[in-house]
Amino acid sequence: ALSLFRKLGFRINLKKSFLSPSQTIEYLGVIFHLDSLTLSLPQAKIRSITSLCLDTLALSHRSRRQLESLIGLLNFASSLVPLGRLRLRPLISWMNSHSVPSSRDLPVPLLPPFKSLLEIWSNPTFLSTPVPMTVPTPTIQLMTDASLSGWSGVILPYTVSGTWPLDYSSQSINWLELMAIFLSLSHFLPLIRGKSILVMSDNTTAVACLLNQGTLRSDSLMSLSQSILEFCLLHSITPVPKHLCGALNVLADQGSRPNPVSTEWSLDPSTFQWLSDLAGPFQVDLFATRDNSHLPAFVSPFPDPLAVEINALSLHWDAWDSLYLFPPVALLNQVVPRLCLFPGSGVLVAPRYPQAPWFPSLLLRSPDPVPLPVSHSLSQITSQGQVFHPTPSVYSLHAWRL
């Protein structure tokens, strides 16, 4: 191999090369375990860290400059030990609250809380524990949501929900969203123990707290993030946080709120049958969930094994000849241009709003919209059960034949 590379014009750095086959390679201060696909710290680095931590624990004072040097060393190690960044953030927070950058050389008293946080970094066993090179592919999907009144978690086909106790009323919505994740993980523990799980929330702060292993901006969010991540570590759960657009977080959103969600109304079966007689039969319910679909084939806004596809706006609608569409009004700006290019048939249930920007295009595509029967009703499932709209006529819903 050396001869071939040299003939091809490569200059080989022998000092940094491993000329004998090995499944354990040290490169740039990291040990690559190719047999287990894990990473760990070299023993020399572990000895350096433990020595510096033990020296610091034995002292009563250190300057901020010396603490920054220590934390810099720990920062390198934090990505190579389990929940390393989670263990590091409290040290950074303590240093920032007990010293200022403008006085780096003044002595800082090392109080017991700081030493307690530092102790784990002096433990060679902790520093020797490897971490996986890549995140395992999630096998389970958890969707969560929280409102000021309650929370919900969904692992299809199962749902859990609850209301907040009174002493949670002072907490921020970000904290409530994180707590919804914690409660959902705890409830579904028998299903998710030992597995990689996709944790989906429409709250970007909650997702960031889990992705970044905590935050320096809020003590309460940091504490709750720590509880969640340590719970997952204890039960061998690998959480893979992901932001889910609020418009797609339908089932969890419904479960967390006692009141109906404006985007999730569904027509009654009799009116749907009237639509089928008018413009059907339809092949697919393009904007639906398993709870409100009128057809066996439906496209869900979120991953669902019962759905034929996910996220209607990302699909080519030409795959079907006849569509049934009852999208949220807010999506009509995107839906109508797609329908103008759709060559098939079907029906769109939408309001007759002449002032809407999409109205002229829709009128060209479907010149003779038909009002829904006076008897039509709208309903949806909430945490309180099935709820009916008191005045569905307010939407002026029409059947727009395609």
Coordinates of C-alpha atoms in Angstrom, one line a residue:
A1 CA 0.0 0.0 0.0
L2 CA 2.8 2.4 0.9
S3 CA 4.5 1.7 -2.5
L4 CA 1.3 2.3 -4.4
F5 CA 0.5 5.6 -2.7
R6 CA 4.0 6.8 -3.3
K7 CA 3.8 5.9 -7.0
L8 CA 0.5 7.8 -7.2
G9 CA 2.3 10.9 -5.9
F10 CA 1.2 11.0 -2.2
R11 CA 3.6 12.0 0.5
I12 CA 3.0 9.9 3.6
N13 CA 3.5 11.2 7.1
L14 CA 4.8 8.1 8.8
K15 CA 4.7 9.6 12.3
K16 CA 0.9 10.0 12.0
S17 CA 0.3 6.8 10.2
F18 CA -0.7 3.3 11.6
L19 CA 1.2 0.8 9.5
S20 CA -0.3 -2.3 11.2
P21 CA -4.1 -3.1 11.0
S22 CA -5.9 -2.1 14.2
Q23 CA -9.5 -1.6 15.4
T24 CA -8.4 1.0 17.9
I25 CA -6.8 4.2 16.4
E26 CA -5.9 7.4 18.2
Y27 CA -6.2 10.5 16.0
L28 CA -6.3 14.2 17.1
G29 CA -6.6 13.4 20.7
V30 CA -9.5 10.9 20.2
I31 CA -9.5 7.1 20.3
F32 CA -11.7 5.5 17.6
H33 CA -12.9 2.1 18.5
L34 CA -13.8 0.7 15.1
D35 CA -15.1 -2.6 16.5
S36 CA -17.8 -1.0 18.6
L37 CA -18.1 2.2 16.6
T38 CA -17.4 4.3 19.7
L39 CA -15.1 7.2 20.7
S40 CA -13.2 7.8 23.9
L41 CA -10.5 9.8 25.5
P42 CA -6.9 8.6 25.5
Q43 CA -5.4 7.5 28.8
A44 CA -2.9 10.4 28.8
K45 CA -5.8 12.9 28.4
I46 CA -7.7 11.2 31.2
R47 CA -4.7 11.4 33.5
S48 CA -4.2 15.1 32.7
I49 CA -7.9 15.9 33.4
T50 CA -8.1 13.9 36.7
S51 CA -4.8 15.4 37.9
L52 CA -5.9 19.0 37.2
C53 CA -9.4 18.4 38.8
L54 CA -7.9 16.8 41.9
D55 CA -5.5 19.7 42.3
T56 CA -8.3 22.1 42.0
L57 CA -10.5 20.2 44.5
A58 CA -7.6 20.4 47.0
L59 CA -7.4 24.2 46.8
S60 CA -9.6 26.9 48.4
H61 CA -9.1 29.6 45.7
R62 CA -8.4 29.7 41.9
S63 CA -8.4 32.7 39.6
R64 CA -11.0 33.0 36.8
R65 CA -8.1 32.6 34.3
Q66 CA -7.2 29.2 35.8
L67 CA -10.9 28.1 35.9
E68 CA -11.2 29.0 32.3
S69 CA -8.2 26.9 31.5
L70 CA -9.8 24.0 33.4
I71 CA -13.1 24.4 31.7
G72 CA -11.5 24.6 28.3
L73 CA -9.9 21.2 28.9
L74 CA -13.2 19.8 30.1
N75 CA -15.0 21.3 27.1
F76 CA -12.8 19.2 24.8
A77 CA -13.7 16.1 26.8
S78 CA -17.4 16.9 27.1
S79 CA -18.2 15.4 23.7
L80 CA -16.4 12.2 24.4
V81 CA -18.1 11.2 27.7
P82 CA -21.8 10.4 28.3
L83 CA -23.8 13.7 28.9
G84 CA -20.5 15.6 29.1
R85 CA -22.0 18.9 28.1
L86 CA -24.7 18.4 30.7
R87 CA -22.0 18.0 33.4
L88 CA -20.0 21.0 32.1
R89 CA -22.7 23.6 31.9
P90 CA -23.3 24.0 35.7
L91 CA -19.5 24.6 36.1
I92 CA -19.6 27.4 33.5
S93 CA -22.7 28.9 35.1
W94 CA -21.1 28.8 38.6
M95 CA -17.9 30.4 37.3
N96 CA -19.9 33.2 35.5
S97 CA -22.0 33.9 38.6
H98 CA -18.9 34.1 40.9
S99 CA -16.5 36.0 38.8
V100 CA -16.3 38.5 35.9
P101 CA -14.1 38.4 32.8
S102 CA -12.7 41.8 33.5
S103 CA -11.0 40.5 36.7
R104 CA -9.5 37.2 35.5
D105 CA -6.6 37.2 37.9
L106 CA -8.4 37.9 41.1
P107 CA -8.8 34.8 43.4
V108 CA -12.2 33.1 43.4
P109 CA -13.2 31.1 46.5
L110 CA -13.9 27.5 45.5
L111 CA -17.1 26.9 47.4
P112 CA -18.6 23.4 48.1
P113 CA -21.2 23.6 45.3
F114 CA -18.5 24.1 42.8
K115 CA -16.4 21.2 44.1
S116 CA -19.4 19.0 44.1
L117 CA -20.0 19.7 40.4
L118 CA -16.3 19.1 39.6
E119 CA -16.0 15.8 41.4
I120 CA -17.4 13.7 38.6
W121 CA -14.6 15.0 36.2
S122 CA -12.0 13.6 38.6
N123 CA -13.4 10.1 38.2
P124 CA -11.3 8.0 35.7
T125 CA -14.2 5.6 35.2
F126 CA -16.5 8.4 34.0
L127 CA -13.8 9.8 31.7
S128 CA -13.1 6.3 30.2
T129 CA -16.7 5.6 29.3
P130 CA -17.0 5.7 25.5
V131 CA -19.7 7.3 23.4
P132 CA -21.2 6.2 20.1
M133 CA -19.8 7.6 16.9
T134 CA -23.3 8.1 15.5
V135 CA -26.8 8.4 16.8
P136 CA -28.8 5.2 16.4
T137 CA -31.7 5.4 13.9
P138 CA -34.9 6.0 16.0
T139 CA -37.3 3.1 16.0
I140 CA -40.1 4.9 17.9
Q141 CA -41.6 8.4 17.3
L142 CA -43.0 10.4 20.3
M143 CA -44.9 13.6 19.6
T144 CA -45.5 16.0 22.6
D145 CA -47.3 19.3 23.2
A146 CA -48.1 21.5 26.1
S147 CA -50.5 24.4 26.7
L148 CA -51.1 26.6 29.7
S149 CA -53.8 24.2 30.8
G150 CA -52.4 20.7 30.0
W151 CA -50.0 18.4 28.1
S152 CA -50.1 15.5 25.8
G153 CA -47.9 12.8 24.4
V154 CA -48.5 10.5 21.4
I155 CA -46.8 7.2 20.4
L156 CA -49.2 5.9 17.8
P157 CA -51.6 4.4 18.4
Y158 CA -51.3 5.4 22.1
T159 CA -52.0 8.8 23.6
V160 CA -51.5 10.2 27.1
S161 CA -52.6 13.6 28.4
G162 CA -53.1 15.5 31.6
T163 CA -53.7 18.9 33.2
W164 CA -51.2 21.0 35.1
P165 CA -51.4 21.3 38.9
L166 CA -52.0 24.8 40.2
D167 CA -48.4 25.3 41.3
Y168 CA -47.3 25.0 37.6
S169 CA -49.2 28.2 36.7
S170 CA -46.1 30.4 37.2
Q171 CA -43.9 28.3 34.9
S172 CA -43.0 29.5 31.4
I173 CA -44.4 27.7 28.3
N174 CA -40.9 26.5 27.5
W175 CA -40.7 24.8 30.9
L176 CA -44.2 23.3 30.4
E177 CA -43.1 21.9 26.9
L178 CA -40.1 20.3 28.5
M179 CA -42.2 18.8 31.3
A180 CA -44.6 17.4 28.7
I181 CA -41.7 15.6 27.2
F182 CA -40.6 14.3 30.6
L183 CA -44.1 13.1 31.5
S184 CA -44.6 11.4 28.2
L185 CA -41.2 9.6 28.4
S186 CA -42.1 8.4 31.9
H187 CA -45.5 7.2 30.9
F188 CA -44.3 5.3 27.8
L189 CA -41.2 3.9 29.6
P190 CA -42.3 0.2 29.0
L191 CA -42.4 0.9 25.3
I192 CA -39.2 2.9 24.9
R193 CA -36.8 1.4 27.4
G194 CA -33.5 0.5 25.7
K195 CA -34.5 2.1 22.4
S196 CA -33.7 5.1 20.3
I197 CA -36.7 7.4 20.1
L198 CA -37.4 10.4 18.0
V199 CA -38.8 13.1 20.4
M200 CA -40.8 15.7 18.4
S201 CA -42.0 19.0 19.8
D202 CA -43.2 22.2 18.2
N203 CA -41.3 24.2 20.8
T204 CA -37.8 25.1 19.6
T205 CA -36.5 26.0 23.0
A206 CA -37.4 22.5 24.4
V207 CA -35.8 20.8 21.4
A208 CA -32.6 23.0 21.8
C209 CA -32.3 22.2 25.5
L210 CA -32.2 18.5 24.8
L211 CA -30.0 18.7 21.7
N212 CA -27.5 20.9 23.5
Q213 CA -27.7 19.0 26.8
G214 CA -29.1 21.9 28.8
T215 CA -28.9 25.7 28.6
L216 CA -27.0 28.5 30.4
R217 CA -30.0 30.9 30.0
S218 CA -32.4 29.5 32.5
D219 CA -31.7 27.5 35.7
S220 CA -35.2 26.0 35.7
L221 CA -34.8 24.7 32.1
M222 CA -31.3 23.5 32.9
S223 CA -32.6 21.5 35.9
L224 CA -35.5 20.0 34.0
S225 CA -33.3 19.1 31.0
Q226 CA -30.9 17.4 33.4
S227 CA -33.7 15.3 34.8
I228 CA -34.9 14.2 31.4
L229 CA -31.5 13.3 30.1
E230 CA -30.4 11.5 33.2
F231 CA -33.8 9.6 33.1
C232 CA -33.0 8.5 29.5
L233 CA -29.4 7.5 30.5
L234 CA -30.7 5.4 33.4
H235 CA -33.1 3.5 31.2
S236 CA -30.8 3.2 28.2
I237 CA -33.0 5.5 26.1
T238 CA -31.4 7.4 23.3
P239 CA -33.5 10.6 22.7
V240 CA -33.2 12.2 19.3
P241 CA -34.9 15.6 19.6
K242 CA -36.5 17.1 16.5
H243 CA -38.6 20.2 15.9
L244 CA -42.0 19.5 14.5
C245 CA -43.8 22.4 12.9
G246 CA -46.9 23.4 15.0
A247 CA -49.2 22.9 12.1
L248 CA -48.0 19.2 11.9
N249 CA -48.2 18.5 15.6
V250 CA -51.9 17.8 15.4
L251 CA -52.6 14.9 17.7
A252 CA -50.4 16.0 20.6
D253 CA -51.8 19.6 20.2
Q254 CA -55.4 18.3 20.5
G255 CA -54.6 16.2 23.6
S256 CA -52.9 19.1 25.4
R257 CA -55.8 21.6 25.0
P258 CA -59.4 21.3 26.3
N259 CA -60.6 23.6 23.6
P260 CA -60.8 22.7 19.9
V261 CA -58.0 23.6 17.5
S262 CA -59.1 25.9 14.7
T263 CA -57.3 23.9 12.0
E264 CA -58.7 20.4 12.9
W265 CA -62.4 20.5 12.1
S266 CA -63.8 17.5 10.3
L267 CA -67.1 17.2 8.4
D268 CA -69.8 14.9 9.5
P269 CA -70.2 11.5 7.6
S270 CA -73.5 12.5 6.0
T271 CA -72.0 15.6 4.4
F272 CA -69.0 13.7 3.3
Q273 CA -71.4 11.2 1.6
W274 CA -73.1 14.1 -0.1
L275 CA -69.8 15.3 -1.4
S276 CA -69.0 11.8 -2.7
D277 CA -72.3 11.7 -4.6
L278 CA -71.5 15.2 -5.9
A279 CA -67.9 14.7 -7.1
G280 CA -66.6 11.3 -6.0
P281 CA -65.6 8.7 -5.5
F282 CA -62.3 9.9 -4.0
Q283 CA -59.1 7.9 -3.8
V284 CA -57.4 9.8 -0.9
D285 CA -58.1 12.2 2.0
L286 CA -55.2 14.5 1.4
F287 CA -55.3 16.5 4.7
A288 CA -56.3 14.2 7.5
T289 CA -55.3 12.2 10.6
R290 CA -56.3 8.7 11.7
D291 CA -58.8 10.4 14.0
N292 CA -60.7 12.3 11.3
S293 CA -60.0 10.7 7.9
H294 CA -63.1 9.9 5.9
L295 CA -61.2 7.4 3.6
P296 CA -59.0 4.4 4.3
A297 CA -56.3 6.1 2.3
F298 CA -55.2 9.4 3.9
V299 CA -52.2 11.6 4.0
S300 CA -51.1 12.5 7.5
P301 CA -49.3 15.7 8.6
F302 CA -47.0 13.6 10.7
P303 CA -45.5 10.1 10.6
D304 CA -48.2 7.5 10.9
P305 CA -48.0 3.8 9.9
L306 CA -51.6 3.9 8.8
A307 CA -51.2 6.8 6.4
V308 CA -50.3 6.2 2.8
E309 CA -48.0 9.3 2.8
I310 CA -46.9 12.1 5.0
N311 CA -47.2 15.9 4.5
A312 CA -49.4 16.5 1.5
L313 CA -47.7 19.7 0.5
S314 CA -44.4 17.8 -0.1
L315 CA -46.0 15.3 -2.5
H316 CA -46.8 15.0 -6.2
W317 CA -50.6 14.9 -6.3
D318 CA -50.6 13.5 -9.8
A319 CA -50.2 10.1 -8.1
W320 CA -54.0 10.1 -7.7
D321 CA -56.8 10.7 -10.1
S322 CA -59.4 12.0 -7.5
L323 CA -58.8 13.9 -4.3
Y324 CA -60.7 15.0 -1.3
L325 CA -59.3 18.0 0.4
F326 CA -60.4 19.9 3.5
P327 CA -57.2 21.8 4.5
P328 CA -56.8 24.5 7.1
V329 CA -57.7 27.9 5.7
A330 CA -54.1 29.1 6.4
L331 CA -52.8 26.6 3.8
L332 CA -55.0 27.6 1.0
N333 CA -52.4 30.0 -0.4
Q334 CA -50.3 26.9 -1.0
V335 CA -53.1 24.5 -1.9
V336 CA -54.9 26.5 -4.6
P337 CA -51.8 26.9 -6.9
R338 CA -51.2 23.2 -6.7
L339 CA -54.9 22.5 -7.6
C340 CA -54.6 24.7 -10.6
L341 CA -51.9 22.4 -12.0
F342 CA -53.7 19.2 -10.9
P343 CA -55.2 17.4 -13.9
G344 CA -57.5 15.1 -12.0
S345 CA -60.9 15.4 -10.3
G346 CA -62.1 15.7 -6.8
V347 CA -63.5 18.3 -4.4
L348 CA -62.0 21.0 -2.2
V349 CA -63.9 22.0 0.9
A350 CA -63.0 25.7 1.5
P351 CA -64.8 28.9 2.4
R352 CA -66.0 31.3 -0.2
Y353 CA -63.9 34.4 0.7
P354 CA -63.9 36.8 -2.3
Q355 CA -61.3 39.0 -0.6
A356 CA -58.8 36.2 -0.1
P357 CA -55.7 36.3 -2.4
W358 CA -56.2 32.8 -3.6
F359 CA -59.9 33.3 -4.4
P360 CA -59.6 34.4 -8.1
S361 CA -57.4 31.4 -9.0
L362 CA -59.7 29.0 -7.2
L363 CA -62.7 30.4 -9.1
L364 CA -61.0 29.8 -12.4
R365 CA -60.3 26.2 -11.4
S366 CA -63.8 25.6 -10.1
P367 CA -66.3 28.2 -11.4
D368 CA -69.4 26.8 -9.8
P369 CA -68.8 26.2 -6.0
V370 CA -71.7 24.6 -4.2
P371 CA -72.6 25.6 -0.6
L372 CA -72.5 22.7 1.9
P373 CA -75.9 21.5 3.1
V374 CA -77.4 23.6 5.9
S375 CA -77.4 20.5 8.0
H376 CA -73.6 20.0 7.9
S377 CA -71.6 19.9 11.1
L378 CA -68.0 20.2 12.2
S379 CA -66.4 18.3 15.0
Q380 CA -63.0 17.2 16.4
I381 CA -61.5 15.2 19.2
T382 CA -60.0 17.1 22.1
S383 CA -58.7 16.1 25.5
Q384 CA -62.3 16.4 26.7
G385 CA -63.7 14.1 24.0
Q386 CA -65.6 15.0 20.8
V387 CA -66.5 18.7 20.4
F388 CA -68.9 20.1 17.8
H389 CA -68.6 23.6 16.3
P390 CA -71.5 25.7 17.6
T391 CA -71.9 27.7 14.3
P392 CA -70.3 26.0 11.4
S393 CA -72.1 28.3 8.9
V394 CA -69.7 31.1 10.0
Y395 CA -67.1 29.6 7.7
S396 CA -69.3 29.8 4.6
L397 CA -67.9 26.4 3.5
H398 CA -68.4 25.4 -0.2
A399 CA -67.7 22.4 -2.3
W400 CA -65.3 23.3 -5.1
R401 CA -65.5 20.6 -7.7
L402 CA -62.3 19.9 -9.6

